[in-house]
Amino acid sequence: MEYFENNPRPASLDSHIALARAFIDQHAEQNRRVALVTSGGTTVPLENQTVRFIDNFSAGTRGATSAEYFLESGYAVIFLHRQFSLLPYARHYSHSTNCFLDYMAFSSSGGVVIDTEYQHQMGDVLAKYKKAKHDNTLLLLPFTTVNEYLWHLRDLAMLMQPLGPNSLFYLAAAVSDFFVPADRMVEHKIQSSEEFHSQQPNGNSGEPPAAHMEGKRLIIDLDPVPKFLKLLVDKWAPHSMIISFKLETDPSMLAEKSRYALKKYSHHLVIGNLLNTRKWEVLFVSAGGGEKWLRVPANRRTKSVSGSRPEDAGKDSEPAVEIESWIVPEIEKLHTQMIENGDPRELAL
Ligand code: 9Z3
């Protein structure tokens, strides 16, 4: 594909692929299912030596939480995630309203211990984390840019091919639809003051840089990201189960756009979600035409935190039920169906 001829191979890819090869070999030998979970937003740098970039919304909650439930269901998980976004297990203590030091306390002898208030819950998380470490079932691979994401997805998919239907792709990362191709990217920081404007040399495309100043205005002219999902389904992972997410903000478009994506790429399942309600409702759209909503009931959309108001249910607060604890077992069932019945792209929801 032309994209990979024209956009640079990330420096981290070789070492990541070596780690993934050993990981996949181990789990192929143990006949374990392997899920590639993607998570977090992809950036679009505007300069080669990047000061400015465009980002896609995603904290990594969907991916990190789902990864934990895949591990609980017996999958090995390759967690391809945006660097510094939420990680499985660590997510319970990072990026939260508490600073991690709030979980600590001094013991009577002056040593540092986990505060008694958190010990029980942290013990549960720690046990799961230690098990994943001991069994070597969780591989963390970071990316930052959309280019790094695409290279990793392609190479990991090809590496997973020998797993056949025992492999699954769960594409929760928020992938940019637009990017700056390498041959239209400027090297240095774009100068905003007119006194310092320069037409930076720009590869050999002969086209103007994708991001440049015109007077006081910054003009950004992005290329479309190639339709990688089509390639994943048809070429890179033809025997895997493939699940993609569709993010919308307008409720009236969600079902239609999810159906459209499924029809266009002919994979197994699209999970539609809306930005404002994603933590408590998702729409499953499957290739057989089956559709169903998974919804956390209204009275379980907020943890009972003192002072929380019913009208804030589901906003920034964490629901009492993690919807991923319902999503992942549903997928596991569909995956079993797919493995047992060959590969019908018509799964009964
Ligand atoms: C999603 O829809 C994810 O569920 C969220 C998760 C990004 C909403 P958070 O990380 O949010 O929990 O804060 N991902 C979007 C997937 C996406 O970009 N899909 C692309 C597309 O449909 C390519 S597969 O074109």
Coordinates of C-alpha atoms and ligand atoms in Angstrom, one line a residue:
M1 CA 0.0 0.0 0.0
E2 CA 1.3 3.4 -1.0
Y3 CA 0.8 4.8 2.5
F4 CA 3.6 2.7 3.9
E5 CA 6.0 3.5 1.1
N6 CA 5.5 7.2 1.7
N7 CA 5.3 7.6 5.5
P8 CA 8.2 6.6 7.7
R9 CA 8.5 3.4 9.7
P10 CA 8.5 4.3 13.4
A11 CA 11.8 3.9 15.2
S12 CA 10.0 1.9 18.0
L13 CA 8.5 -0.7 15.7
D14 CA 11.3 -3.2 15.4
S15 CA 11.6 -3.6 19.2
H16 CA 7.8 -3.8 19.7
I17 CA 7.5 -6.4 17.0
A18 CA 10.2 -8.5 18.6
L19 CA 8.3 -8.4 21.9
A20 CA 5.0 -9.2 20.2
R21 CA 6.5 -12.1 18.3
A22 CA 7.7 -13.8 21.6
F23 CA 4.3 -13.0 23.2
I24 CA 2.3 -14.5 20.3
D25 CA 4.5 -17.6 20.1
Q26 CA 4.0 -18.3 23.8
H27 CA 0.2 -18.0 23.6
A28 CA -0.1 -19.9 20.3
E29 CA 1.7 -22.8 21.9
Q30 CA -0.7 -22.6 24.9
N31 CA -3.6 -22.4 22.5
R32 CA -4.8 -19.2 24.2
R33 CA -6.9 -16.6 22.4
V34 CA -5.1 -13.3 21.8
A35 CA -6.9 -10.0 21.7
L36 CA -5.3 -6.9 20.2
V37 CA -6.9 -4.0 22.1
T38 CA -6.3 -0.5 20.7
S39 CA -6.8 2.4 23.0
G40 CA -6.5 6.2 23.3
G41 CA -6.3 9.0 20.8
T42 CA -3.9 9.3 17.8
T43 CA -2.1 12.6 17.2
V44 CA -1.5 14.3 13.9
P45 CA 1.8 16.3 14.1
L46 CA 2.0 19.5 12.1
E47 CA 5.8 19.7 12.2
N48 CA 8.5 17.0 12.0
Q49 CA 10.2 18.3 15.1
T50 CA 6.8 18.4 16.7
V51 CA 5.7 21.4 18.8
R52 CA 2.1 21.4 17.6
F53 CA -0.3 18.6 16.8
I54 CA -4.0 17.8 16.5
D55 CA -5.4 15.1 18.8
N56 CA -8.4 12.9 18.9
F57 CA -10.5 12.6 22.0
S58 CA -10.0 9.5 24.2
A59 CA -8.9 9.0 27.7
G60 CA -8.3 5.3 27.1
T61 CA -10.9 4.2 29.6
R62 CA -12.8 1.9 27.1
G63 CA -9.6 0.2 26.1
A64 CA -7.9 -0.2 29.5
T65 CA -11.1 -1.4 31.2
S66 CA -11.9 -3.8 28.4
A67 CA -8.4 -5.2 28.5
E68 CA -8.9 -6.2 32.1
Y69 CA -12.1 -8.1 31.2
F70 CA -10.5 -9.8 28.3
L71 CA -7.8 -11.0 30.7
E72 CA -10.4 -12.2 33.1
S73 CA -12.0 -14.1 30.2
G74 CA -8.8 -16.0 29.6
Y75 CA -7.5 -14.0 26.6
A76 CA -3.9 -12.8 26.3
V77 CA -4.0 -9.1 25.5
I78 CA -1.7 -6.9 23.3
F79 CA -2.6 -3.5 24.5
L80 CA -1.7 -1.0 21.8
H81 CA -2.2 2.3 23.5
R82 CA -1.5 6.0 23.3
Q83 CA 1.5 6.7 25.5
F84 CA 0.4 8.1 28.9
S85 CA -3.2 7.2 28.5
L86 CA -5.0 4.9 30.9
L87 CA -3.5 1.4 31.4
P88 CA -5.2 -1.8 32.6
Y89 CA -5.0 -2.0 36.5
A90 CA -3.0 1.2 36.9
R91 CA -6.1 3.1 35.7
H92 CA -7.7 2.6 39.1
Y93 CA -5.1 4.8 40.6
S94 CA -3.8 7.1 37.9
H95 CA -5.6 10.1 36.3
S96 CA -8.2 9.9 39.1
T97 CA -9.3 12.7 41.3
N98 CA -7.0 11.4 44.0
C99 CA -3.3 11.9 43.7
F100 CA -1.7 8.4 44.1
L101 CA -0.2 9.6 47.4
D102 CA -3.7 9.9 48.8
Y103 CA -3.8 6.1 48.8
M104 CA -0.8 6.0 51.1
A105 CA -0.5 6.4 54.9
F106 CA 2.2 6.1 57.6
S107 CA 2.2 3.0 59.7
S108 CA 2.7 3.3 63.5
S109 CA 6.4 2.5 62.9
G110 CA 6.7 5.4 60.4
G111 CA 6.9 3.2 57.3
V112 CA 4.7 3.9 54.3
V113 CA 1.7 1.6 53.8
I114 CA -1.6 1.6 51.8
D115 CA -4.3 3.5 53.7
T116 CA -6.7 1.0 55.4
E117 CA -9.6 2.6 53.5
Y118 CA -8.2 1.4 50.2
Q119 CA -6.5 -1.9 51.1
H120 CA -9.3 -4.2 50.2
Q121 CA -10.0 -2.8 46.8
M122 CA -6.3 -2.4 46.0
G123 CA -5.7 -6.0 47.0
D124 CA -8.2 -7.2 44.4
V125 CA -6.6 -5.2 41.7
L126 CA -3.1 -6.2 42.7
A127 CA -4.0 -9.9 42.6
K128 CA -5.3 -9.6 39.1
Y129 CA -2.3 -7.5 38.0
K130 CA 0.2 -10.0 39.5
K131 CA -1.6 -12.9 37.8
A132 CA -1.3 -11.2 34.4
K133 CA 2.4 -10.6 35.1
H134 CA 3.0 -14.1 36.2
D135 CA 1.2 -15.6 33.2
N136 CA 2.7 -13.1 30.9
T137 CA -0.7 -12.4 29.4
L138 CA -0.5 -8.6 29.0
L139 CA 1.8 -6.8 26.6
L140 CA 1.8 -3.0 26.7
L141 CA 2.9 -1.3 23.4
P142 CA 2.7 2.5 23.2
F143 CA 2.1 4.8 20.2
T144 CA 1.6 8.5 19.8
T145 CA 0.9 9.5 16.2
V146 CA -1.6 8.2 13.8
N147 CA 1.4 7.1 11.6
E148 CA 2.8 5.0 14.5
Y149 CA -0.6 3.5 15.1
L150 CA -1.1 2.4 11.5
W151 CA 2.3 0.8 11.2
H152 CA 1.8 -1.1 14.4
L153 CA -1.7 -2.2 13.5
R154 CA -0.5 -3.6 10.2
D155 CA 2.6 -5.3 11.4
L156 CA 1.0 -6.8 14.5
A157 CA -2.0 -8.1 12.4
M158 CA 0.4 -9.9 10.1
L159 CA 2.3 -11.3 13.0
M160 CA -1.0 -12.6 14.5
Q161 CA -2.1 -14.4 11.3
P162 CA -0.8 -17.8 12.4
L163 CA -3.3 -17.6 15.3
G164 CA -6.2 -17.8 12.8
P165 CA -9.6 -17.4 14.4
N166 CA -8.1 -17.5 17.9
S167 CA -7.2 -13.8 17.3
L168 CA -9.4 -10.9 17.9
F169 CA -9.1 -7.2 17.1
Y170 CA -10.9 -4.7 19.4
L171 CA -10.4 -1.3 17.9
A172 CA -11.3 1.2 20.6
A173 CA -8.6 3.7 19.8
A174 CA -9.8 7.0 18.5
V175 CA -8.2 7.2 15.1
S176 CA -7.8 10.4 13.2
D177 CA -9.5 10.6 9.8
F178 CA -7.0 13.2 8.6
F179 CA -3.3 13.5 8.7
V180 CA -0.2 15.4 7.3
P181 CA 1.6 13.1 4.9
A182 CA 5.4 13.0 5.3
D183 CA 6.1 14.8 2.1
R184 CA 3.9 17.8 3.1
M185 CA 5.3 18.2 6.6
V186 CA 7.6 21.0 7.5
E187 CA 10.7 20.3 9.5
H188 CA 10.7 23.1 12.0
K189 CA 8.2 24.9 14.3
I190 CA 5.8 27.0 12.3
Q191 CA 6.5 30.7 13.0
S192 CA 3.4 32.8 13.8
S193 CA 5.0 36.2 13.5
E194 CA 5.1 37.5 10.0
E195 CA 8.6 38.8 10.5
F196 CA 9.8 35.2 10.8
H197 CA 7.8 33.5 8.1
S198 CA 9.8 31.4 5.8
Q199 CA 8.7 28.9 3.1
Q200 CA 10.3 25.9 4.6
P201 CA 11.7 23.4 2.1
N202 CA 9.1 20.7 1.7
G203 CA 10.3 17.3 0.4
N204 CA 9.9 16.8 -3.3
S205 CA 6.2 16.8 -3.7
G206 CA 6.1 20.3 -5.1
E207 CA 3.0 20.9 -3.0
P208 CA 2.7 23.6 -0.3
P209 CA 3.3 22.4 3.2
A210 CA 0.1 21.0 4.8
A211 CA 0.4 23.6 7.6
H212 CA 1.6 27.1 6.8
M213 CA 1.0 30.7 7.6
E214 CA -0.9 33.1 5.3
G215 CA -0.5 36.5 6.8
K216 CA -1.6 36.1 10.4
R217 CA -3.7 32.9 9.7
L218 CA -2.5 29.4 10.1
I219 CA -3.8 27.3 7.2
I220 CA -4.0 23.5 7.8
D221 CA -4.8 21.4 4.8
L222 CA -5.0 17.7 5.8
D223 CA -5.1 14.5 3.7
P224 CA -7.6 11.7 4.4
V225 CA -6.2 8.7 6.3
P226 CA -6.4 5.7 4.1
K227 CA -9.2 3.2 4.9
F228 CA -7.1 0.9 6.9
L229 CA -10.1 -1.1 8.3
K230 CA -10.7 -2.5 4.8
L231 CA -7.1 -3.6 4.6
L232 CA -7.2 -5.1 8.0
V233 CA -10.3 -7.1 7.2
D234 CA -9.4 -8.3 3.7
K235 CA -5.6 -8.5 3.9
W236 CA -3.8 -8.2 7.2
A237 CA -6.2 -10.3 9.4
P238 CA -8.6 -12.2 7.1
H239 CA -9.2 -15.0 9.7
S240 CA -9.5 -12.9 12.8
M241 CA -12.6 -11.6 14.6
I242 CA -12.7 -7.9 14.1
I243 CA -14.7 -5.4 16.2
S244 CA -14.6 -1.7 15.6
F245 CA -16.0 1.2 17.5
K246 CA -17.9 4.1 16.0
L247 CA -18.0 7.4 17.9
E248 CA -20.6 10.0 17.2
T249 CA -22.0 13.0 19.0
D250 CA -25.4 13.3 17.2
P251 CA -27.7 10.5 18.5
S252 CA -29.7 10.5 15.3
M253 CA -26.7 9.4 13.3
L254 CA -25.3 6.6 15.5
A255 CA -27.2 3.6 14.2
E256 CA -27.0 4.6 10.6
K257 CA -23.2 5.3 10.8
S258 CA -22.6 2.0 12.6
R259 CA -24.5 0.0 10.0
Y260 CA -22.7 1.9 7.2
A261 CA -19.3 1.0 8.7
L262 CA -20.2 -2.6 9.0
K263 CA -21.4 -2.8 5.4
K264 CA -18.4 -0.9 4.1
Y265 CA -15.8 -3.0 5.8
S266 CA -17.6 -6.4 6.1
H267 CA -16.2 -7.3 9.5
H268 CA -18.0 -8.9 12.4
L269 CA -19.2 -6.2 14.7
V270 CA -19.5 -2.4 15.1
I271 CA -20.1 -1.0 18.6
G272 CA -21.6 2.4 18.4
N273 CA -21.3 4.9 21.2
L274 CA -22.0 8.6 21.8
L275 CA -19.5 10.9 23.4
N276 CA -21.8 11.9 26.3
T277 CA -23.3 8.5 27.1
R278 CA -20.4 6.1 26.2
K279 CA -19.9 5.0 29.8
W280 CA -23.4 3.6 30.2
E281 CA -24.8 2.7 26.8
V282 CA -23.5 1.2 23.6
L283 CA -25.1 -0.2 20.4
F284 CA -24.0 -3.5 19.0
V285 CA -24.5 -3.8 15.2
S286 CA -23.6 -7.2 13.8
A287 CA -23.2 -8.4 10.3
G288 CA -26.3 -10.6 10.3
G289 CA -28.4 -7.4 10.7
G290 CA -28.8 -8.0 14.5
E291 CA -28.8 -4.9 16.6
K292 CA -29.0 -4.4 20.4
W293 CA -28.4 -1.8 23.0
L294 CA -26.5 -2.6 26.2
R295 CA -27.6 -0.1 28.8
V296 CA -26.6 0.4 32.4
P297 CA -29.9 1.1 34.3
A298 CA -30.4 4.7 35.4
N299 CA -30.0 3.9 39.1
R300 CA -26.5 2.4 38.5
R301 CA -25.1 5.1 36.4
T302 CA -23.2 6.8 39.3
K303 CA -21.3 5.4 42.1
S304 CA -23.0 6.4 45.4
V305 CA -20.6 9.2 46.2
S306 CA -21.9 11.5 48.9
G307 CA -22.9 14.8 47.4
S308 CA -23.4 13.4 43.8
R309 CA -26.6 14.6 42.2
P310 CA -28.9 12.4 40.2
E311 CA -28.9 14.9 37.3
D312 CA -25.2 14.4 37.0
A313 CA -25.6 10.7 36.4
G314 CA -23.2 9.4 33.7
K315 CA -21.5 12.8 33.0
D316 CA -18.0 12.8 34.3
S317 CA -18.6 10.5 37.2
E318 CA -17.8 6.8 37.0
P319 CA -20.8 4.4 36.7
A320 CA -21.4 1.8 39.4
V321 CA -21.3 -0.8 36.7
E322 CA -18.5 -0.8 34.2
I323 CA -20.3 -1.4 30.9
E324 CA -17.1 -3.2 29.6
S325 CA -17.9 -5.9 32.1
W326 CA -21.0 -6.6 29.9
I327 CA -19.4 -5.8 26.5
V328 CA -16.5 -8.2 26.8
P329 CA -18.4 -11.4 27.8
E330 CA -20.9 -10.7 24.9
I331 CA -17.9 -10.6 22.6
E332 CA -16.4 -13.7 24.0
K333 CA -19.6 -15.5 23.2
L334 CA -19.7 -14.2 19.7
H335 CA -16.0 -15.2 19.3
T336 CA -16.8 -18.7 20.4
Q337 CA -19.6 -18.9 17.9
M338 CA -17.3 -17.7 15.2
I339 CA -14.6 -20.3 16.1
E340 CA -17.1 -23.1 16.3
N341 CA -19.1 -22.3 13.1
G342 CA -16.2 -21.4 10.8
D343 CA -16.3 -17.8 10.0
P344 CA -19.9 -16.7 9.3
R345 CA -20.0 -13.0 9.3
E346 CA -23.5 -13.4 10.6
L347 CA -23.4 -13.7 14.3
A348 CA -26.5 -14.1 16.4
L349 CA -26.6 -11.4 19.0
Ligands
9Z3_1 C1 -14.5 4.8 20.5 O1 -15.6 5.1 20.1 C2 -14.2 4.6 22.0 O2 -15.3 3.9 22.6 C3 -14.1 6.0 22.7 C4 -13.7 5.6 24.2 C5 -12.9 6.8 22.1 C6 -15.3 6.8 22.7 P1 -12.5 6.7 26.3 O3 -11.2 6.2 25.8 O4 -13.5 6.8 24.9 O5 -13.2 5.7 27.2 O6 -12.5 8.1 26.8 N1 -13.5 4.8 19.7 C7 -13.6 5.4 18.4 C8 -13.1 4.5 17.3 C9 -12.7 5.1 16.1 O7 -12.1 6.1 16.0 N2 -13.1 4.4 15.0 C10 -12.7 4.7 13.7 C11 -13.9 4.8 12.8 O8 -15.0 4.4 13.2 C12 -11.8 3.7 13.2 S1 -11.9 2.0 13.7 O9 -13.7 5.3 11.7

